[in-house]
Short mmCIF file of C-alpha atoms in Angstrom, two decimals:
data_model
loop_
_atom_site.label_atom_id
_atom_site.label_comp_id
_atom_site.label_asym_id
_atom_site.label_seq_id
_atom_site.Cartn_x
_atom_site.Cartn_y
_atom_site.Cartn_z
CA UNK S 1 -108.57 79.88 -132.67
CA UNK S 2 -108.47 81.82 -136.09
CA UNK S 3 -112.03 82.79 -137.02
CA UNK S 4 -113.25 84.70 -140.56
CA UNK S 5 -114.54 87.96 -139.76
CA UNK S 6 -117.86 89.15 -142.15
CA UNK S 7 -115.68 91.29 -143.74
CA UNK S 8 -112.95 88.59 -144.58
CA UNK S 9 -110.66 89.44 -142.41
CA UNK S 10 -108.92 86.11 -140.31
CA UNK S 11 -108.93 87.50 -136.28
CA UNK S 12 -106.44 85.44 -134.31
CA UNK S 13 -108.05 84.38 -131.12
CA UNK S 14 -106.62 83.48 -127.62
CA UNK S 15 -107.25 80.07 -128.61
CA UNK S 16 -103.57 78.47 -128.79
CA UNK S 17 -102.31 74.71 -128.02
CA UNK S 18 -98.22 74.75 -127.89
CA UNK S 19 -96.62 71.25 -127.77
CA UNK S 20 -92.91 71.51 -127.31
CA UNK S 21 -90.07 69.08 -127.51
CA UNK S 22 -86.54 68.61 -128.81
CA UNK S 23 -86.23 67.96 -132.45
CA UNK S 24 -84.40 64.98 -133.22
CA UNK S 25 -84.17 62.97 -136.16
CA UNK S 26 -83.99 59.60 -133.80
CA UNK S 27 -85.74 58.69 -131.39
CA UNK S 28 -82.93 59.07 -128.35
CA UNK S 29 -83.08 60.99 -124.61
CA UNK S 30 -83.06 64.75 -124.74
CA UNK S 31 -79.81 65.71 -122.61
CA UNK S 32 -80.11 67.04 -119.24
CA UNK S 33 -79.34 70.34 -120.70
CA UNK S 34 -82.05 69.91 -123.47
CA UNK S 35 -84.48 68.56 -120.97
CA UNK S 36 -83.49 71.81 -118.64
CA UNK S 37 -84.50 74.08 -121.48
CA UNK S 38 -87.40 72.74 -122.70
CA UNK S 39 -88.79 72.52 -119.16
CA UNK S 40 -87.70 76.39 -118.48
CA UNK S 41 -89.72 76.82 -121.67
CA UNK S 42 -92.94 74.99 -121.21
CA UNK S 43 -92.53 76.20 -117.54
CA UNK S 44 -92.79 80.10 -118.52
CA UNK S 45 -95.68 79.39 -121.35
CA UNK S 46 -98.07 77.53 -118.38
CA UNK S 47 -97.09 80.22 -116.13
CA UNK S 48 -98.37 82.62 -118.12
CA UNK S 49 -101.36 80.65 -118.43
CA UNK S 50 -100.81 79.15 -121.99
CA UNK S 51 -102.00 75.59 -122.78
CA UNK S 52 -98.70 74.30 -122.95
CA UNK S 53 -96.97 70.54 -122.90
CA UNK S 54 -93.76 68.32 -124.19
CA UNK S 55 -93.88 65.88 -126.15
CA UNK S 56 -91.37 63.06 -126.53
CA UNK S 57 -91.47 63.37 -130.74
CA UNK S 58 -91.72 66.89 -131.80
CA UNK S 59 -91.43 65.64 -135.44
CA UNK S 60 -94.53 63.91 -135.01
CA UNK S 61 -96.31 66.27 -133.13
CA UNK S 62 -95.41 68.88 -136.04
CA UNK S 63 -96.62 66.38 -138.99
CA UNK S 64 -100.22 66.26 -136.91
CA UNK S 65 -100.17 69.59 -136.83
CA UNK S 66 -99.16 70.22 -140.30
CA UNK S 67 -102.32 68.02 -141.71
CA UNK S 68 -104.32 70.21 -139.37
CA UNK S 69 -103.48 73.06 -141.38
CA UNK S 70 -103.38 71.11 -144.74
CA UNK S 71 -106.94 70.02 -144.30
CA UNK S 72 -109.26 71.08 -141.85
CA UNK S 73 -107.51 75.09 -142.00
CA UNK S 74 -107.33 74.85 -145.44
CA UNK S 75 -111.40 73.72 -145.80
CA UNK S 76 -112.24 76.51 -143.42
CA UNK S 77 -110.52 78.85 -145.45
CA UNK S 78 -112.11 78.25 -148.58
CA UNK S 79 -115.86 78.09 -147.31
CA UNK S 80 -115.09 80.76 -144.89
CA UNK S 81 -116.56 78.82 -141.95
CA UNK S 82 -115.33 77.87 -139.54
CA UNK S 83 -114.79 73.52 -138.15
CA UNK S 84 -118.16 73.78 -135.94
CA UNK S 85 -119.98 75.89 -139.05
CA UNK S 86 -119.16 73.30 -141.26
CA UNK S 87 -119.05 70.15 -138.88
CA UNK S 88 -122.57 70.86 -137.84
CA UNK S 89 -124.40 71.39 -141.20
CA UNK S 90 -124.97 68.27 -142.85
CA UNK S 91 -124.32 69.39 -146.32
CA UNK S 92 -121.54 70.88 -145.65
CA UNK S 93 -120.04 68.09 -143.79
CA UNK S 94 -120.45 66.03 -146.27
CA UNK S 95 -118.04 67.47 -148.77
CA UNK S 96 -115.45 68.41 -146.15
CA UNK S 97 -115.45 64.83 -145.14
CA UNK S 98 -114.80 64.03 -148.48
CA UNK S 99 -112.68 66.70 -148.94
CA UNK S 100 -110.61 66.20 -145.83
CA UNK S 101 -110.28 62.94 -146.79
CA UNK S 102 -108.74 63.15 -150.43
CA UNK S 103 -106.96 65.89 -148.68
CA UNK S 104 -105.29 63.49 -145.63
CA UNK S 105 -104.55 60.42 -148.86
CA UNK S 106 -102.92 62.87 -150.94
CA UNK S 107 -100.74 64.29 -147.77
CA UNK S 108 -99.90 60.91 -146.50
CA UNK S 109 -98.61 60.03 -150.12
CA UNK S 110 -96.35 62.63 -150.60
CA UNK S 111 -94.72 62.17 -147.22
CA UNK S 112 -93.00 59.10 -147.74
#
C-alpha cells in the first residue's frame, strides 16, 4: 500500500493486488497459448508469494482499478491521509464521500 511519510514523501509498501488477464477488445476465449502464458505468469507471481489472480476481462479489471486511483488515491493524496485516516474520522469522511462521489459521476461520464 502507498502511505505519506511526515515528511511528504509517498513509501511504497509490500502491499500489492495483481489481477492478470489477456486484453481483448471482445469478450472471446484466450488461446491455449494465451491461457499457457498467463498461467506461467500468475503461476511465478503466487510462487513468489504475491497476491496474484486472472481475470476473465482485464479491461474491466483495469477501469476498477483506474477509478481507484482517480478517486480514493487521488483524495489521499491531497489530504495526505491515508483511506483508514480519512474513512475513520467523521469529518473527513464526509467530504471524501462527497468528493469520491462527484469524482466516480464525473469519471463514469467521460468514459462513454
Amino acid at each position: 500500500m502507498t502511505n505519506i511519510q511526515a515528511n511528504g514523501e509517498v513509501s511504497h509498501g509490500t502491499f500489492e493486488r495483481v489481477r492478470a488477464g489477456i486484453y481483448k477488445e471482445t469478450n472471446i476465449p484466450n488461446t491455449p497459448e494465451e491461457q499457457q502464458a498467463l498461467d506461467g505468469f500468475v503461476n511465478m507471481l503466487t510462487e513468489s508469494n504475491s497476491d496474484a489472480v486472472e481475470i476473465p476481462n482485464v479491461a474491466a479489471g483495469k477501469y476498477v482499478k483506474n477509478l481507484w486511483n482517480a478517486s480514493f488515491g487521488m483524495l489521499s493524496a491531497l489530504t495526505r491521509l491515508t483511506p483508514l485516516q480519512w474513512l475513520q474520522d467523521d469529518s473527513s469522511f464526509k467530504y471524501a464521500e462527497e468528493t469520491i462521489s462527484e469524482m466516480m459521476n464525473e469519471l463514469l461520464q467521460t468514459s462513454v
